Structure formats: C-alpha cells, structure tokens
mmCIF file of C-alpha atoms in Angstrom:
data_model
loop_
_atom_site.group_PDB
_atom_site.id
_atom_site.type_symbol
_atom_site.label_atom_id
_atom_site.label_comp_id
_atom_site.label_asym_id
_atom_site.label_seq_id
_atom_site.Cartn_x
_atom_site.Cartn_y
_atom_site.Cartn_z
ATOM 1 C CA MET S 1347 0.000 0.000 0.000
ATOM 2 C CA SER S 1348 1.365 3.428 -0.957
ATOM 3 C CA ARG S 1349 1.951 6.114 1.626
ATOM 4 C CA TRP S 1350 -0.381 8.292 -0.438
ATOM 5 C CA ARG S 1351 -3.204 5.798 0.134
ATOM 6 C CA ASP S 1352 -2.399 5.744 3.852
ATOM 7 C CA VAL S 1353 -2.761 9.525 3.997
ATOM 8 C CA THR S 1354 -5.777 10.059 1.730
ATOM 9 C CA GLY S 1355 -7.583 6.761 1.261
ATOM 10 C CA GLU S 1356 -7.388 7.647 -2.442
ATOM 11 C CA LYS S 1357 -10.610 9.643 -2.136
ATOM 12 C CA SER S 1358 -9.212 13.152 -2.090
ATOM 13 C CA GLY S 1359 -9.218 14.173 -5.762
ATOM 14 C CA GLN S 1360 -11.928 16.795 -5.516
ATOM 15 C CA ASP S 1361 -10.524 18.297 -2.304
ATOM 16 C CA TYR S 1362 -7.029 18.431 -3.799
ATOM 17 C CA ALA S 1363 -8.282 20.215 -6.912
ATOM 18 C CA ALA S 1364 -10.346 22.649 -4.815
ATOM 19 C CA ARG S 1365 -7.297 23.617 -2.763
ATOM 20 C CA PHE S 1366 -5.295 24.619 -5.846
ATOM 21 C CA ALA S 1367 -8.302 26.370 -7.388
ATOM 22 C CA ALA S 1368 -8.574 28.472 -4.227
ATOM 23 C CA LEU S 1369 -4.877 29.337 -4.397
ATOM 24 C CA ALA S 1370 -5.253 30.403 -8.021
ATOM 25 C CA ARG S 1371 -8.275 32.594 -7.200
ATOM 26 C CA ALA S 1372 -6.219 34.220 -4.451
ATOM 27 C CA GLY S 1373 -3.586 35.184 -6.998
ATOM 28 C CA GLN S 1374 -1.056 32.490 -6.150
ATOM 29 C CA ASP S 1375 1.112 31.084 -8.928
ATOM 30 C CA VAL S 1376 0.148 27.415 -9.326
ATOM 31 C CA HIS S 1377 2.136 26.735 -12.491
ATOM 32 C CA GLY S 1378 5.737 26.745 -11.287
ATOM 33 C CA GLU S 1379 6.262 23.079 -12.139
ATOM 34 C CA ALA S 1380 5.050 23.512 -15.702
ATOM 35 C CA ARG S 1381 7.107 26.667 -16.149
ATOM 36 C CA LEU S 1382 10.325 24.919 -15.113
ATOM 37 C CA CYS S 1383 9.569 21.943 -17.356
ATOM 38 C CA ALA S 1384 8.940 24.300 -20.266
ATOM 39 C CA ALA S 1385 12.348 25.894 -19.670
ATOM 40 C CA LEU S 1386 14.037 22.490 -19.976
ATOM 41 C CA VAL S 1387 12.499 21.056 -23.156
ATOM 42 C CA PRO S 1388 10.977 22.812 -26.185
ATOM 43 C CA PRO S 1389 7.283 22.887 -27.082
ATOM 44 C CA GLY S 1390 6.241 19.741 -28.890
ATOM 45 C CA ALA S 1391 8.399 17.547 -26.655
ATOM 46 C CA ARG S 1392 6.810 14.380 -25.263
ATOM 47 C CA VAL S 1393 6.251 14.601 -21.505
ATOM 48 C CA LEU S 1394 5.131 11.903 -19.084
ATOM 49 C CA ASP S 1395 3.513 13.291 -15.939
ATOM 50 C CA ALA S 1396 4.232 10.480 -13.479
ATOM 51 C CA GLY S 1397 1.883 10.742 -10.530
ATOM 52 C CA CYS S 1398 -0.168 13.301 -12.436
ATOM 53 C CA GLY S 1399 -2.887 13.608 -9.798
ATOM 54 C CA THR S 1400 -5.678 15.939 -10.892
ATOM 55 C CA GLY S 1401 -3.673 16.995 -13.951
ATOM 56 C CA ARG S 1402 -2.751 20.532 -12.931
ATOM 57 C CA VAL S 1403 0.811 20.325 -14.280
ATOM 58 C CA MET S 1404 0.040 18.298 -17.373
ATOM 59 C CA ILE S 1405 -2.941 20.383 -18.447
ATOM 60 C CA ARG S 1406 -0.804 23.509 -18.305
ATOM 61 C CA LEU S 1407 1.983 21.839 -20.292
ATOM 62 C CA ALA S 1408 -0.529 20.720 -22.923
ATOM 63 C CA GLU S 1409 -1.757 24.316 -23.164
ATOM 64 C CA LEU S 1410 1.861 25.337 -23.809
ATOM 65 C CA GLY S 1411 2.142 22.909 -26.726
ATOM 66 C CA TYR S 1412 3.629 19.778 -25.164
ATOM 67 C CA ASP S 1413 2.630 16.228 -26.091
ATOM 68 C CA CYS S 1414 1.637 14.862 -22.687
ATOM 69 C CA VAL S 1415 0.608 11.595 -21.054
ATOM 70 C CA GLY S 1416 -0.558 11.364 -17.442
ATOM 71 C CA VAL S 1417 -0.309 8.345 -15.149
ATOM 72 C CA ASP S 1418 -1.557 7.992 -11.581
ATOM 73 C CA LEU S 1419 -2.763 5.221 -9.275
ATOM 74 C CA ASP S 1420 -5.470 7.256 -7.536
ATOM 75 C CA ALA S 1421 -8.810 6.944 -9.363
ATOM 76 C CA SER S 1422 -10.281 9.943 -7.507
ATOM 77 C CA MET S 1423 -7.490 12.194 -8.769
ATOM 78 C CA LEU S 1424 -7.763 10.871 -12.315
ATOM 79 C CA ALA S 1425 -11.519 11.441 -12.302
ATOM 80 C CA VAL S 1426 -10.868 15.156 -11.798
ATOM 81 C CA ALA S 1427 -8.171 15.206 -14.489
ATOM 82 C CA ARG S 1428 -10.453 13.494 -17.005
ATOM 83 C CA ARG S 1429 -13.269 15.893 -16.250
ATOM 84 C CA GLU S 1430 -10.998 18.948 -16.582
ATOM 85 C CA ALA S 1431 -9.274 17.766 -19.785
ATOM 86 C CA PRO S 1432 -11.168 14.880 -21.377
ATOM 87 C CA GLY S 1433 -9.171 15.119 -24.574
ATOM 88 C CA LEU S 1434 -5.844 14.311 -22.915
ATOM 89 C CA PRO S 1435 -4.541 10.768 -22.296
ATOM 90 C CA TRP S 1436 -4.873 9.746 -18.641
ATOM 91 C CA PHE S 1437 -3.968 6.257 -17.426
ATOM 92 C CA GLN S 1438 -4.402 4.510 -14.097
ATOM 93 C CA ALA S 1439 -1.260 2.520 -13.297
ATOM 94 C CA ASP S 1440 1.187 1.766 -10.512
ATOM 95 C CA LEU S 1441 4.499 3.478 -11.275
ATOM 96 C CA ALA S 1442 6.402 0.535 -9.775
ATOM 97 C CA GLY S 1443 5.188 -1.556 -12.704
ATOM 98 C CA PHE S 1444 4.821 1.189 -15.297
ATOM 99 C CA ASP S 1445 5.205 -0.087 -18.859
ATOM 100 C CA PRO S 1446 4.200 2.256 -21.693
ATOM 101 C CA ALA S 1447 3.768 -0.600 -24.158
ATOM 102 C CA GLY S 1448 1.374 -2.320 -21.768
ATOM 103 C CA LEU S 1449 -0.825 0.775 -21.874
ATOM 104 C CA GLY S 1450 -0.626 1.001 -25.642
ATOM 105 C CA ILE S 1451 1.540 4.114 -25.714
ATOM 106 C CA ALA S 1452 5.034 4.784 -26.994
ATOM 107 C CA GLY S 1453 7.998 5.259 -24.680
ATOM 108 C CA ASP S 1454 10.969 7.445 -25.540
ATOM 109 C CA PHE S 1455 9.663 10.471 -23.657
ATOM 110 C CA ASP S 1456 11.762 13.629 -23.755
ATOM 111 C CA MET S 1457 10.900 14.309 -20.129
ATOM 112 C CA VAL S 1458 9.335 12.546 -17.177
ATOM 113 C CA VAL S 1459 8.145 14.885 -14.444
ATOM 114 C CA ALA S 1460 7.259 13.690 -10.933
ATOM 115 C CA ALA S 1461 5.897 16.649 -8.986
ATOM 116 C CA GLY S 1462 3.867 16.801 -5.796
ATOM 117 C CA ASN S 1463 5.928 14.557 -3.510
ATOM 118 C CA VAL S 1464 5.456 11.495 -5.719
ATOM 119 C CA LEU S 1465 8.659 9.789 -4.553
ATOM 120 C CA PRO S 1466 8.126 10.087 -0.764
ATOM 121 C CA LEU S 1467 4.514 8.909 -1.118
ATOM 122 C CA LEU S 1468 5.280 5.678 -2.958
ATOM 123 C CA ALA S 1469 4.838 2.307 -1.302
ATOM 124 C CA ALA S 1470 7.832 1.587 0.907
ATOM 125 C CA ASP S 1471 10.820 0.023 -0.838
ATOM 126 C CA THR S 1472 9.487 0.649 -4.365
ATOM 127 C CA GLU S 1473 11.469 3.848 -4.975
ATOM 128 C CA ALA S 1474 14.317 2.174 -6.866
ATOM 129 C CA ALA S 1475 11.880 0.207 -9.035
ATOM 130 C CA VAL S 1476 9.938 3.361 -9.875
ATOM 131 C CA VAL S 1477 13.094 5.227 -10.855
ATOM 132 C CA ARG S 1478 14.084 2.300 -13.099
ATOM 133 C CA ARG S 1479 10.653 2.245 -14.741
ATOM 134 C CA LEU S 1480 10.603 5.981 -15.327
ATOM 135 C CA THR S 1481 14.133 5.933 -16.706
ATOM 136 C CA ALA S 1482 13.193 3.140 -19.097
ATOM 137 C CA ALA S 1483 10.393 5.355 -20.428
ATOM 138 C CA LEU S 1484 12.877 8.088 -21.391
ATOM 139 C CA GLY S 1485 14.477 8.392 -24.768
ATOM 140 C CA PRO S 1486 18.246 8.954 -25.053
ATOM 141 C CA GLY S 1487 19.105 12.289 -23.469
ATOM 142 C CA GLY S 1488 15.702 12.492 -21.812
ATOM 143 C CA LEU S 1489 15.225 14.220 -18.463
ATOM 144 C CA LEU S 1490 13.733 12.966 -15.210
ATOM 145 C CA VAL S 1491 12.588 15.950 -13.139
ATOM 146 C CA ALA S 1492 11.393 15.212 -9.603
ATOM 147 C CA GLY S 1493 10.519 17.593 -6.796
ATOM 148 C CA PHE S 1494 9.845 16.362 -3.291
ATOM 149 C CA GLY S 1495 10.085 17.212 0.383
ATOM 150 C CA LEU S 1496 12.884 15.983 2.589
ATOM 151 C CA ASP S 1497 11.638 16.923 6.054
ATOM 152 C CA GLU S 1498 8.441 17.022 8.080
ATOM 153 C CA ALA S 1499 7.768 20.644 7.147
ATOM 154 C CA HIS S 1500 7.456 19.671 3.478
ATOM 155 C CA LEU S 1501 5.744 16.281 3.742
ATOM 156 C CA PRO S 1502 2.426 14.851 4.962
ATOM 157 C CA VAL S 1503 4.247 11.677 6.055
ATOM 158 C CA PRO S 1504 7.467 11.055 8.014
ATOM 159 C CA PRO S 1505 10.521 11.673 5.809
ATOM 160 C CA GLY S 1506 11.647 8.598 3.950
ATOM 161 C CA ILE S 1507 13.740 8.890 0.806
ATOM 162 C CA THR S 1508 16.800 11.154 1.083
ATOM 163 C CA LEU S 1509 18.617 12.931 -1.710
ATOM 164 C CA PRO S 1510 21.579 10.485 -1.502
ATOM 165 C CA ASP S 1511 19.051 7.632 -1.736
ATOM 166 C CA TYR S 1512 17.394 9.189 -4.760
ATOM 167 C CA ASP S 1513 20.666 10.028 -6.502
ATOM 168 C CA GLY S 1514 21.806 6.457 -5.904
ATOM 169 C CA HIS S 1515 18.641 5.041 -7.488
ATOM 170 C CA CYS S 1516 19.076 7.398 -10.428
ATOM 171 C CA ALA S 1517 22.730 6.456 -10.925
ATOM 172 C CA ALA S 1518 21.866 2.755 -10.790
ATOM 173 C CA ALA S 1519 19.238 3.348 -13.494
ATOM 174 C CA GLY S 1520 21.760 5.093 -15.742
ATOM 175 C CA LEU S 1521 20.918 8.722 -14.986
ATOM 176 C CA THR S 1522 23.283 11.633 -14.334
ATOM 177 C CA LEU S 1523 22.427 14.626 -12.136
ATOM 178 C CA VAL S 1524 22.550 17.819 -14.187
ATOM 179 C CA ASP S 1525 20.859 20.352 -11.886
ATOM 180 C CA ARG S 1526 19.182 20.736 -8.519
ATOM 181 C CA PHE S 1527 16.949 23.545 -7.289
ATOM 182 C CA ALA S 1528 15.331 24.530 -4.008
ATOM 183 C CA THR S 1529 12.006 25.345 -5.684
ATOM 184 C CA TRP S 1530 10.192 24.941 -8.986
ATOM 185 C CA ASP S 1531 11.160 28.576 -9.607
ATOM 186 C CA ALA S 1532 14.744 27.315 -10.058
ATOM 187 C CA GLU S 1533 16.174 28.924 -6.951
ATOM 188 C CA PRO S 1534 19.583 27.370 -6.147
ATOM 189 C CA TYR S 1535 19.444 24.407 -3.792
ATOM 190 C CA ASP S 1536 20.935 25.270 -0.408
ATOM 191 C CA GLY S 1537 20.486 22.067 1.547
ATOM 192 C CA GLY S 1538 16.926 22.856 2.621
ATOM 193 C CA GLY S 1539 13.900 20.650 3.094
ATOM 194 C CA TYR S 1540 12.695 20.589 -0.508
ATOM 195 C CA ALA S 1541 14.582 19.815 -3.702
ATOM 196 C CA VAL S 1542 13.843 19.656 -7.419
ATOM 197 C CA SER S 1543 16.335 17.366 -9.142
ATOM 198 C CA VAL S 1544 17.020 17.139 -12.859
ATOM 199 C CA HIS S 1545 18.694 13.945 -14.088
ATOM 200 C CA ARG S 1546 19.549 13.066 -17.685
ATOM 201 C CA ARG S 1547 19.564 9.640 -19.300
#
C-alpha cells in the first residue's frame, strides 16, 4: 500500500483540486512546475507526468504545446483530471510496474516529471523500481525531473527517501544529475527541506 493511500484513502481528488483552485483565485502562482519543465524542453516535446494527480501540471503543459501523457494510481485524482481535460490521455497505473507498451503508448519520452511529492509517497521500498521504470520510459538524453520534500515541514508523512538515496537510485538506473533547485522557480538548492532534481539519461 502506498503512503499516499495511507494519507488520503485515495478519495481526495476533488478536495485536492479545490485547494489549488482556491490558491489560483487568491492570486497564487500554481504553475511553477510547468514553467520549469517548459524551460528544460521545447514545445512539442513528449512529456510523461508520473503521478499526475488531478492533472494541474500536465494540463498547463498541454496548453503550452507539449505532447503529454498522465499516469496515476489514484482513481479519484484521475476522475478530476479526465473531467478537466477529457481530450488528454490519462492512465491509471502503478508506477512501480509502469510499462508504456502495456498501456498502448510509446515510450521514448523527452521528459518525465514527478511533482507533488510522488517519490516520498510511494509504497515503501518501491522507490528504486519506480526510478528504473521511469528511466526506461525516457528516450536517449531524456530528463527525469522530480521535486519532493525531505523533512516534516514539506511532507504529509514522516521523511523517507533522502537525496543520496534518490541520486543512488538514479545512478543505478543510468541517470546523471545535471541540476538541482530549491524550488520549482529554479532557486539554487541550499540544503533545505525541498529539492527539485534534474537527471539526464
């Protein structure tokens, strides 16, 4: 069972979407993830949103001209995504067993993005398998971009995966770290409790 399911019961899609809608109405920027992704690959690039949730990041990327696919395990989150953008491809799948061919889609993505604490909320001891699966979905030179909390202030669960853990999983999968930021606004990483890591295949 994933830590996400422990926290939410996988019934929180509507509440999650409502929270970000309220932030947007209040004038908050809710598109930092998409903006950083768009700075890393050109429009038209193929992007896999791994742990896409309600589709906030992917829908924005599609609006910016990216060829996107979304995958999540939580049916309640996907229900919101499908309602908000019925024309986009949304798939329910466990990232630990993710296989594009099994879903009838091509691999060789230019970018895989895992936003929203996807890695710390995986089922325990599946992190390395997920990194391998996501790496396998990348084309040569493709980027894996993952942002997640590292301490209790940035997570709804006790901290689990560390940056050395994550970098080790990435290296074992054949990825090289090319950049690391403290936020999705690309502020330099300073050892704080949240990191956005960019690895290249």
